[in-house]
Coordinates of C-alpha atoms and ligand atoms in Angstrom, one line a residue:
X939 CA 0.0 0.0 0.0
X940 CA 1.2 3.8 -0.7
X941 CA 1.4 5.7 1.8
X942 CA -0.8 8.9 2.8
X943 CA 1.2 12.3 1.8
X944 CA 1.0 15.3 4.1
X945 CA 2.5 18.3 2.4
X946 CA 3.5 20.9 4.5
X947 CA 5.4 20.2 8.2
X948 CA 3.9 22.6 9.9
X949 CA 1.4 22.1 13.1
X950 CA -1.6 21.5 10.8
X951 CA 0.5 18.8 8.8
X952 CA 2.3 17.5 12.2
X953 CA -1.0 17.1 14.1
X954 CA -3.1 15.6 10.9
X955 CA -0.5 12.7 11.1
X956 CA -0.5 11.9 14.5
X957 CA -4.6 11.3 14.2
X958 CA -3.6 9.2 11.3
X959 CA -1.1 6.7 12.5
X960 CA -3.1 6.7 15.8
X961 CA -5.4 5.3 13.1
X962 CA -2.5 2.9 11.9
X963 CA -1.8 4.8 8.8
X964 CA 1.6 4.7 7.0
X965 CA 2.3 8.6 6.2
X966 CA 5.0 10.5 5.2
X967 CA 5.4 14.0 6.0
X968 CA 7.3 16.8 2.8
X969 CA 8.5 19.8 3.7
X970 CA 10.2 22.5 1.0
X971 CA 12.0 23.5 4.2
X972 CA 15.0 22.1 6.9
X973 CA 11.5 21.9 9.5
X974 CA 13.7 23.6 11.9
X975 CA 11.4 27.4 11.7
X976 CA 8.0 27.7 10.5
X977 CA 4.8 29.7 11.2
X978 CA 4.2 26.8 13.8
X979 CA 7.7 27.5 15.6
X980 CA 7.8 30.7 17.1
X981 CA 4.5 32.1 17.3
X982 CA 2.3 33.5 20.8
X983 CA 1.1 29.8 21.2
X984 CA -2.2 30.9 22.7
X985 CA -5.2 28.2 22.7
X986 CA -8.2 30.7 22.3
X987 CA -11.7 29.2 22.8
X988 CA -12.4 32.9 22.9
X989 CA -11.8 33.7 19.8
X990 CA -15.1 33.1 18.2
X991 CA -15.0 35.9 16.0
X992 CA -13.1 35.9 12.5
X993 CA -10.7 38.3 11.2
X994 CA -12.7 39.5 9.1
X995 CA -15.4 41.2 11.1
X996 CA -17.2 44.6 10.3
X997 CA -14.6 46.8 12.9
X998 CA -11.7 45.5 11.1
X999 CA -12.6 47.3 8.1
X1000 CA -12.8 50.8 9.7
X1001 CA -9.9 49.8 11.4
X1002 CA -7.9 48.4 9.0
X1003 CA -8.0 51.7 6.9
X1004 CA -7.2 54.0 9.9
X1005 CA -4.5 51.3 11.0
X1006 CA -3.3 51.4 7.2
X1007 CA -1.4 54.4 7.9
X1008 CA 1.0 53.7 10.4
X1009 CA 4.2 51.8 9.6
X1010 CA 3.8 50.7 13.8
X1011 CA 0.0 49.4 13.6
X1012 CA -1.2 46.0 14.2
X1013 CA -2.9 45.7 10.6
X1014 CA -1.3 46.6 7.5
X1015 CA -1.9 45.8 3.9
X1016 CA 1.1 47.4 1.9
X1017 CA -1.0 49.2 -1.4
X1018 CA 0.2 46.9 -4.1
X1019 CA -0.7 46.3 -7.9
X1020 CA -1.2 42.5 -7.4
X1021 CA -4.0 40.6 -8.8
X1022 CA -4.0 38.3 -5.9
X1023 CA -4.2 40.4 -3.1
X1024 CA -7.4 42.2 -4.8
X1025 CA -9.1 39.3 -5.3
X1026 CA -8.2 38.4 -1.5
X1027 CA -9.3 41.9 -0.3
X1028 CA -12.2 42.4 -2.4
X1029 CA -13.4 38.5 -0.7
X1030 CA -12.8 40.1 2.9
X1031 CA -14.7 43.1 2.6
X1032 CA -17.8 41.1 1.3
X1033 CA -17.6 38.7 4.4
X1034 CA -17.2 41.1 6.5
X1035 CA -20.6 42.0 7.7
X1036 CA -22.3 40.7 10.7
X1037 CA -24.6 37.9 9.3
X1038 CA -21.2 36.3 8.3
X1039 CA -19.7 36.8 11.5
X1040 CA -23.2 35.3 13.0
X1041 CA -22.6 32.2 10.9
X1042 CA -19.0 31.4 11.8
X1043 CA -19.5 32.2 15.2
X1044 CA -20.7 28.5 16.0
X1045 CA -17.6 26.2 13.7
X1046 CA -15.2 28.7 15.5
X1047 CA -16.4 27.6 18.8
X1048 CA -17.1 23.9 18.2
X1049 CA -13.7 23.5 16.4
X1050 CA -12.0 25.7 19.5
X1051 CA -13.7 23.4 22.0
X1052 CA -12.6 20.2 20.7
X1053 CA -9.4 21.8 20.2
X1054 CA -8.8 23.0 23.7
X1055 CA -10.6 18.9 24.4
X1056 CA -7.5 17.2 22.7
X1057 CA -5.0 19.2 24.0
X1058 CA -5.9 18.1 27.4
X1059 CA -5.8 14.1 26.7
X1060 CA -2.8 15.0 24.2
X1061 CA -1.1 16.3 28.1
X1062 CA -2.0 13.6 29.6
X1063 CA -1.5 11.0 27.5
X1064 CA 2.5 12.5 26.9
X1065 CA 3.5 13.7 30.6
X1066 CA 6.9 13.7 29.7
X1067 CA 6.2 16.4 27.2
X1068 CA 7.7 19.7 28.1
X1069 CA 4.7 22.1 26.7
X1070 CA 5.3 24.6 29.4
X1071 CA 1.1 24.8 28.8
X1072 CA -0.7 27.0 31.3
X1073 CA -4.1 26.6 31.7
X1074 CA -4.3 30.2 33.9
X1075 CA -6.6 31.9 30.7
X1076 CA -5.7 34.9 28.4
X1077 CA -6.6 38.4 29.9
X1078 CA -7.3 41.3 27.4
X1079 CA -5.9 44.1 28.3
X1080 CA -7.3 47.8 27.6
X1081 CA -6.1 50.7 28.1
X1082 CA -9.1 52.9 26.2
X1083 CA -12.8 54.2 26.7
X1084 CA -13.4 53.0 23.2
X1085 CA -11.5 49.7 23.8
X1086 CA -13.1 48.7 26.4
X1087 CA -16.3 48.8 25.6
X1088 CA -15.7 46.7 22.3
X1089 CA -13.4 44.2 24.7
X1090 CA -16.9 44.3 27.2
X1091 CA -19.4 44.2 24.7
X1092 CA -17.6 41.1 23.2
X1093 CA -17.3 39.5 26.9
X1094 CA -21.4 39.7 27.1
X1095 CA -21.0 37.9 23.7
X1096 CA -18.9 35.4 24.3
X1097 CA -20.9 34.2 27.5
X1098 CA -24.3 34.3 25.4
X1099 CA -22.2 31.8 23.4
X1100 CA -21.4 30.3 26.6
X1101 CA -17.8 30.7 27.3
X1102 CA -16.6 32.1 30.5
X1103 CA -15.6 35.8 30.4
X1104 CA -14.7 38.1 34.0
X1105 CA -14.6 41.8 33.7
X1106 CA -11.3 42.5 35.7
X1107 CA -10.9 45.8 37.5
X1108 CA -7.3 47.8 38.1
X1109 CA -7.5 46.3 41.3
X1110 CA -8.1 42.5 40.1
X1111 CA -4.9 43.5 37.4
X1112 CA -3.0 43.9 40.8
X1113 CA -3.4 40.9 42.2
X1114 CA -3.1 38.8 38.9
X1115 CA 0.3 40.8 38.4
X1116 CA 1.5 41.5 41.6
X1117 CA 5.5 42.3 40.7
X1118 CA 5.2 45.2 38.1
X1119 CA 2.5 47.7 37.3
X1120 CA 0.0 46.9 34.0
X1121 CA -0.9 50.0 32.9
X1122 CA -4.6 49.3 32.0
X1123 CA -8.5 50.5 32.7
X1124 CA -8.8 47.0 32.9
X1125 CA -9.4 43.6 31.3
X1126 CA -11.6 40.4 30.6
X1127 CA -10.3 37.5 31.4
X1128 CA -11.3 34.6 29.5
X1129 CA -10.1 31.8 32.1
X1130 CA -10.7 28.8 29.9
X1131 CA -8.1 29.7 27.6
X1132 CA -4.1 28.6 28.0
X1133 CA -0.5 29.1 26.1
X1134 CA 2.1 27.0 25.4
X1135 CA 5.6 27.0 24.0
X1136 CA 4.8 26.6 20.3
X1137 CA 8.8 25.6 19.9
X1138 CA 8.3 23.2 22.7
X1139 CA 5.4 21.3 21.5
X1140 CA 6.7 21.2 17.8
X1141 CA 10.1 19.7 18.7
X1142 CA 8.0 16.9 21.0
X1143 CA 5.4 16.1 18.6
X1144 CA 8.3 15.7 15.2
X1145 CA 10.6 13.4 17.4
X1146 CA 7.7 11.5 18.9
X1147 CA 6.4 11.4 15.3
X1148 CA 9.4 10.1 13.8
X1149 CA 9.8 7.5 17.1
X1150 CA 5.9 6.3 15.7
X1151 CA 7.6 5.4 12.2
X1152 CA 6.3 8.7 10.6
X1153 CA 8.4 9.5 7.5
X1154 CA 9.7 13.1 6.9
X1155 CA 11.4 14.5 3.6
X1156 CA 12.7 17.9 4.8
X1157 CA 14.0 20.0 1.3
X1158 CA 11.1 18.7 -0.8
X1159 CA 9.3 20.8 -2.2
X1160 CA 5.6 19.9 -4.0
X1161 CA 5.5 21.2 -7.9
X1162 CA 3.2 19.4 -9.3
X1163 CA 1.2 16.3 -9.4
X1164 CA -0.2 13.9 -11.4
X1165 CA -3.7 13.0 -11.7
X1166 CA -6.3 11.5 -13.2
X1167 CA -9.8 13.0 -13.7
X1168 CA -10.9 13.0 -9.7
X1169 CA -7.6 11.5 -8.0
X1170 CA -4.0 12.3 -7.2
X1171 CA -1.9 9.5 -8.0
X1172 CA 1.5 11.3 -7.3
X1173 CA 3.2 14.2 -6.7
X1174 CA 5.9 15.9 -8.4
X1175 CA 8.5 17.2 -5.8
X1176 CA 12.2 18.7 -7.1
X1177 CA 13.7 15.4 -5.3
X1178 CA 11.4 13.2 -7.9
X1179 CA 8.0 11.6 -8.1
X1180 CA 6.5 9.9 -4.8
X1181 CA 3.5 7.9 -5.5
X1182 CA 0.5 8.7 -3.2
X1183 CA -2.7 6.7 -2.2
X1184 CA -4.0 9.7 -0.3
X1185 CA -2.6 13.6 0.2
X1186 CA -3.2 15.9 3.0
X1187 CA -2.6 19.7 1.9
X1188 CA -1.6 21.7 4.6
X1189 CA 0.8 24.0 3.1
X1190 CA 0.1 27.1 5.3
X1191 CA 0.3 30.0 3.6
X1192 CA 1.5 28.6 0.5
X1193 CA -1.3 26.2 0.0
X1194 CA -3.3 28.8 -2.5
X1195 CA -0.4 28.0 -5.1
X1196 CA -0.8 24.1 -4.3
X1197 CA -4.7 24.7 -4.9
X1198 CA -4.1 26.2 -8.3
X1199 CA -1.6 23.4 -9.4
X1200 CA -4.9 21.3 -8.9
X1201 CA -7.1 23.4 -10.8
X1202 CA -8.9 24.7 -7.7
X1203 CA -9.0 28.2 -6.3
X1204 CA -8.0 28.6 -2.5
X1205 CA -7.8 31.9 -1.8
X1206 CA -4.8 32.6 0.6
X1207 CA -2.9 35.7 2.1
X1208 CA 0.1 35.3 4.5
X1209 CA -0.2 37.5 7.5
X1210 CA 3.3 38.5 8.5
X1211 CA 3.7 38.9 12.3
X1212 CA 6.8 39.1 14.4
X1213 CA 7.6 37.8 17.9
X1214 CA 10.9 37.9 20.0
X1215 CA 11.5 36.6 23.6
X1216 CA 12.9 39.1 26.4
X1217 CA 14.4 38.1 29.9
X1218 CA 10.9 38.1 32.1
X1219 CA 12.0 40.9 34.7
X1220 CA 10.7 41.8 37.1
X1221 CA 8.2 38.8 36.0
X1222 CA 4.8 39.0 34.4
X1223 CA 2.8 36.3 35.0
X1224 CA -0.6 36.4 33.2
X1225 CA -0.7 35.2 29.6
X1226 CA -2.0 38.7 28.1
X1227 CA -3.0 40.7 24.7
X1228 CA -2.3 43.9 24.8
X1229 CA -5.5 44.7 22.8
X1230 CA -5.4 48.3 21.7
X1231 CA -1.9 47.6 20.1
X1232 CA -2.5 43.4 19.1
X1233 CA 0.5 42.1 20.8
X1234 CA 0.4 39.0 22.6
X1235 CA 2.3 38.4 25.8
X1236 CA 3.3 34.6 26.8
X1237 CA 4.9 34.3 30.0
X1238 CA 7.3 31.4 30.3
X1239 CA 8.8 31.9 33.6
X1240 CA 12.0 33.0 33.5
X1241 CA 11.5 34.1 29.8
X1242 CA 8.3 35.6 27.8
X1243 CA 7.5 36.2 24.5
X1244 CA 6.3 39.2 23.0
X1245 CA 4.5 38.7 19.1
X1246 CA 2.5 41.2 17.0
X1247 CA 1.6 42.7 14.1
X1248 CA -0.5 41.4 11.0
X1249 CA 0.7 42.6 7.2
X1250 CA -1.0 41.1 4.4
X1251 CA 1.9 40.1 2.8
X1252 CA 1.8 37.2 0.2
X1253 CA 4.3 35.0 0.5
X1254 CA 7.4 37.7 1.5
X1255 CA 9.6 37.0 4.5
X1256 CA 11.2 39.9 5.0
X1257 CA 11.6 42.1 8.5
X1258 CA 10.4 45.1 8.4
X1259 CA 11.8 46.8 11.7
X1260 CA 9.4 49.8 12.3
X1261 CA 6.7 46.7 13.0
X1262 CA 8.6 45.4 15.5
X1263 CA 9.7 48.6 16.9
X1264 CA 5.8 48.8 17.2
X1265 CA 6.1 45.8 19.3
X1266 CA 9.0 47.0 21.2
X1267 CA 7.1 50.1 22.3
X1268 CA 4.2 48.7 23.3
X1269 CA 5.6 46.8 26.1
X1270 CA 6.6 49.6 28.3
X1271 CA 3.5 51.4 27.3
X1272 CA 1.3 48.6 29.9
X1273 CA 4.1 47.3 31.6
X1274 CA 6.4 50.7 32.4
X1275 CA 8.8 48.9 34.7
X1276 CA 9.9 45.5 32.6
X1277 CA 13.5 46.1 31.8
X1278 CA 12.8 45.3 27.5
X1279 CA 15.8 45.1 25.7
X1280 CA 15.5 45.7 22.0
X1281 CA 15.7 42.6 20.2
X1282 CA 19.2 41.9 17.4
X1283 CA 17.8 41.0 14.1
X1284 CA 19.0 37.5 14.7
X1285 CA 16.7 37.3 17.8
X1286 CA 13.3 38.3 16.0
X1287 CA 11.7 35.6 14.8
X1288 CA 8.6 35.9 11.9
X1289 CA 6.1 34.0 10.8
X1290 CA 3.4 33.9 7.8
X1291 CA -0.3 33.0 9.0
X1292 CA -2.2 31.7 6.5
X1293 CA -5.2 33.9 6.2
X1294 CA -8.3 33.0 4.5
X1295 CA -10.4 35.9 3.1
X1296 CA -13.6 34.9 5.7
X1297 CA -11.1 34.4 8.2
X1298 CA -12.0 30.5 8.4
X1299 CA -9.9 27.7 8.1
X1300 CA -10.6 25.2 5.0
X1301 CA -11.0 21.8 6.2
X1302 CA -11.7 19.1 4.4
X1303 CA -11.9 17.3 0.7
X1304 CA -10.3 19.0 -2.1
X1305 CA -13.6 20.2 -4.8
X1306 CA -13.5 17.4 -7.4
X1307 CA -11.0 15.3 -5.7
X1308 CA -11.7 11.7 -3.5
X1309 CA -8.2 11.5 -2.4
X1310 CA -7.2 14.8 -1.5
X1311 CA -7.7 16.6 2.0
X1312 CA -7.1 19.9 2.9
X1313 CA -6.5 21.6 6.9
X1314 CA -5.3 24.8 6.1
X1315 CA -5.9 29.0 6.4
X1316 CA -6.1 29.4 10.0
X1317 CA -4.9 32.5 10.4
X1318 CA -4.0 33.8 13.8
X1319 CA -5.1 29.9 15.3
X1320 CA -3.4 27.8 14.3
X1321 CA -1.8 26.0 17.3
X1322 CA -5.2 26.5 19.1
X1323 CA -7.2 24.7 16.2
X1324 CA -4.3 22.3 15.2
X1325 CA -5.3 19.1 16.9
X1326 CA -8.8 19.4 16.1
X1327 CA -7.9 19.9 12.3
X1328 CA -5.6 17.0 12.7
X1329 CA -8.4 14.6 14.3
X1330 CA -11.2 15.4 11.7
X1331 CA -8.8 15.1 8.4
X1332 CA -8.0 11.7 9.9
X1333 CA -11.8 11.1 10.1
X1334 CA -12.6 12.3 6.7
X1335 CA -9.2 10.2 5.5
X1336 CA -10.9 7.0 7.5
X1337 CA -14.1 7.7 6.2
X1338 CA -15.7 8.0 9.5
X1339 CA -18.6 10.3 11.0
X1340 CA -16.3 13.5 11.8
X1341 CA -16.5 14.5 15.8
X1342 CA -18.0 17.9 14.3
X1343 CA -20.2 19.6 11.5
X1344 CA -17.4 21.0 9.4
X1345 CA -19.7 22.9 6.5
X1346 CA -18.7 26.3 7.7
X1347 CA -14.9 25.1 6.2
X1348 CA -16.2 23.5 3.3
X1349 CA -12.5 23.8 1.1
X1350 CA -14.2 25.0 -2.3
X1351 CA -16.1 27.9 -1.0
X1352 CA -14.7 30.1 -3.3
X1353 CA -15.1 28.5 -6.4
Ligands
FAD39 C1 3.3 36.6 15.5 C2 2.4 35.4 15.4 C3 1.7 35.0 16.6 C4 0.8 33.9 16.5 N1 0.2 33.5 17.7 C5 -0.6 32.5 17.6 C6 -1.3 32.0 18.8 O1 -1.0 32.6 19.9 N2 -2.1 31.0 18.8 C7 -2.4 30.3 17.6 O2 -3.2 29.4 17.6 N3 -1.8 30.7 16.4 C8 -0.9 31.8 16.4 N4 -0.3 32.2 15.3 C9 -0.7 31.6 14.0 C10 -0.1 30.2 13.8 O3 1.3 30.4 14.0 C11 -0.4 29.7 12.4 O4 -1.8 29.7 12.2 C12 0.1 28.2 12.2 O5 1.4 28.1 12.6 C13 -0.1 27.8 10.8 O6 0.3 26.4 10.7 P1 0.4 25.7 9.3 O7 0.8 24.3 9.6 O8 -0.9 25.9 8.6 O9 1.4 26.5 8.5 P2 3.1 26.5 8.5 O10 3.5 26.4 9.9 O11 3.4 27.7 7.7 O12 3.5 25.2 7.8 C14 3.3 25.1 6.4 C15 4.4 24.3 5.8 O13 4.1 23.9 4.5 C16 5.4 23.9 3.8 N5 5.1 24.0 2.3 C17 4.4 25.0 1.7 N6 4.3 24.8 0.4 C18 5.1 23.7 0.1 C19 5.4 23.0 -1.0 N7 5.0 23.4 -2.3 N8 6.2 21.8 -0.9 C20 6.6 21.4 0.3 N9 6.3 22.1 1.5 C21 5.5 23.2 1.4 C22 6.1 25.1 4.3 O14 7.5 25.1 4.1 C23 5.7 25.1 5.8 O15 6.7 24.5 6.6 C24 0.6 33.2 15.3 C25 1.3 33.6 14.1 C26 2.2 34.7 14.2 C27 2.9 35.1 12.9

């Protein structure tokens, strides 16, 4: 029997084949990359049930234009002449109106919830895994009339949808930080939320993967394939052909290209964002967005993490330093007495989140296609939405009821 193909080693790919050789399934796993650094690497590694609300979301467009602006804002588009990104841009502003947002609102949650569900038996069924996870919530941060009432207004939401949401007053920010001031009106703190070391659990899961009998071609990359009228029989890599019996596309950011090379349209944006650790002095304990600027602060002990930013970008990788300096400076506008250091440019690490233009991940079979899956596009959750993803592709791959409805992800939406 061939084995099942996963293209793309990142944490959608790595999770999608630890379902399938729970499942018994021989897979291989081809990356165009040394899997060493990825989107799935270096990232906030937040596990947000409370994020029930897509990207694209009526605010974002009045913000997105103000934000547009500023070389330091959270949200940035770079005006281009590129087909691609107006086609991407022109799909975002038409989902972004509230009867959308009403319809996603209930596969965010579900997919979240199973999520969160199989990261807790993933913990305990691999104790000696060093995740550094803290289930202690996330706590948004504002600083802002305006702020927060939207971060309120969304907490009376999110408990109508049945999550748990506190309002937090200056004095409640004391006690959850009790070593250095947080400069904030207050927060919500959405306590059934957690963080991990994204590093941490991608190094555990590849080596236990490998240990299992998972194959992995590192400096592979996927050019083409070759198919028949509603099947993949092989695909075309620049090390030679590998025959397939069954491929999983989960090529972050890069899957729209992979899409077209099978005569489907994916639409796909990267979403560059930055993140750099700092010595955690004096210590700041609470996992934390900093939500008028976007940044995302994971406490890891001793060290903590500080990530931000989204630029519609395409597929480019370079730094642009006046985002990160946008970082940089937000730290010491809420926390006034951590000692930051400005980060070298060999410390900052960056990552491309693959961005559908609804803001919703595509899951499941390839339009057209019996043997191709697809877990890819999910944006600024992917580590919180990984295992999920991973378990229902293995359904879908096993032909079995999935744990979930998935329409809301349907992988031809577009077309
Ligand atoms: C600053 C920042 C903070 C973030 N914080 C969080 C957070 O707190 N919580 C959260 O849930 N998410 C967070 N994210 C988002 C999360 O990192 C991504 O959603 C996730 O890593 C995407 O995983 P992926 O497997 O889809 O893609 P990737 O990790 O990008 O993996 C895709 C892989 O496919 C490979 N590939 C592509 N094309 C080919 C080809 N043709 N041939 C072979 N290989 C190919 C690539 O080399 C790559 O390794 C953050 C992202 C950023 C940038």
């Amino acid at each position: 029997m061939k084995p099942t193909l996963i293209i793309g080693g990142g944490i959608i790919g790595l999770f999608s084949a630890y379902f399938l050789q729970k499942e018994g399934i021989e897979v291989t796993v081809l990356d165009r990359t040394d899997l060493r650094d990825n989107c799935s690497t270096g990232n906030a590694g937040m596990i947000v049930p409370s994020h029930i609300i897509p990207l694209a979301a009526p605010g974002m467009v009045t913000k997105g234009i103000s934000w547009m602006f500023s070389s330091k804002s959270p949200f940035y588009i770079h005006p281009r002449l590129d087909f691609k990104l107006l086609q991407w841009c022109l799909l975002f502003f038409k989902s972004a109106n509230e009867k959308q947002v009403q319809r996603a609102i209930p596969f965010l949650k579900n997919l979240s919830l199973l999520s969160k569900a199989l990261y807790l038996d993933f913990k305990a069924e691999h104790p000696e895994a060093a995740l550094a996870m803290q289930e202690k919530g996330l706590m948004m941060a504002y600083q802002t009339e305006g702020m927060e009432k939207e971060e309120v207004e969304f907490a009376y939401l999110a408990r109508k949808h049945g999550l748990e949401a506190e309002i937090l007053s200056q004095a409640d920010l004391r006690t959850i930080e009790p070593n250095l001031e947080l400069k904030a009106r207050g927060a919500v703190l959405f306590p059934g939320d957690a963080h991990l070391d994204p590093g941490a659990l991608y190094g555990f899961l590849k080596k236990y993967l490998e240990e299992k009998g998972v194959k992995f071609l590192s400096n592979t990359q996927v050019q083409g394939f070759e198919k028949t009228v509603s099947k993949v029989s092989a695909i075309l890599t620049d090390q030679g052909k590998i025959e397939a019996e069954k491929i999983l596309l989960c090529g972050g950011s890069w899957s729209a290209e992979l899409a077209k090379m099978l005569g489907f349209s994916m639409p796909m944006m990267g979403g560059k964002g930055y993140s750099f650790l700092q010595k955690n002095q004096p210590e700041i304990r609470q996992a934390t967005i900093l939500t008028e600027q976007k940044v995302a602060v994971s406490p890891y002990g001793e060290t903590i993490r500080f990530g931000g930013t989204l630029e519609i970008a395409g597929t480019n990788q370079s730094v642009d330093m006046r985002r990160v300096q946008g970082i940089f400076e937000s730290i010491n506008r809420y926390y006034p007495d951590f000692e930051s250091k400005f980060p070298n440019e060999n410390e900052i690490w960056k990552g491309l989140r693959p961005c559908s233009p609804d803001g919703l991940p595509y899951i499941g079979f390839a339009p057209n296609y019996s043997n191709v899956l697809v877990g890819s596009g999910h944006s600024m959750m992917g580590i919180s939405l990984a295992p999920a993803t991973g378990k229902l592709l293995a359904e879908l791959h096993q032909a079995k009821d999935t744990s979930m409805e998935i329409r809301g992800f349907e992988v031809g939406r577009f077309n």
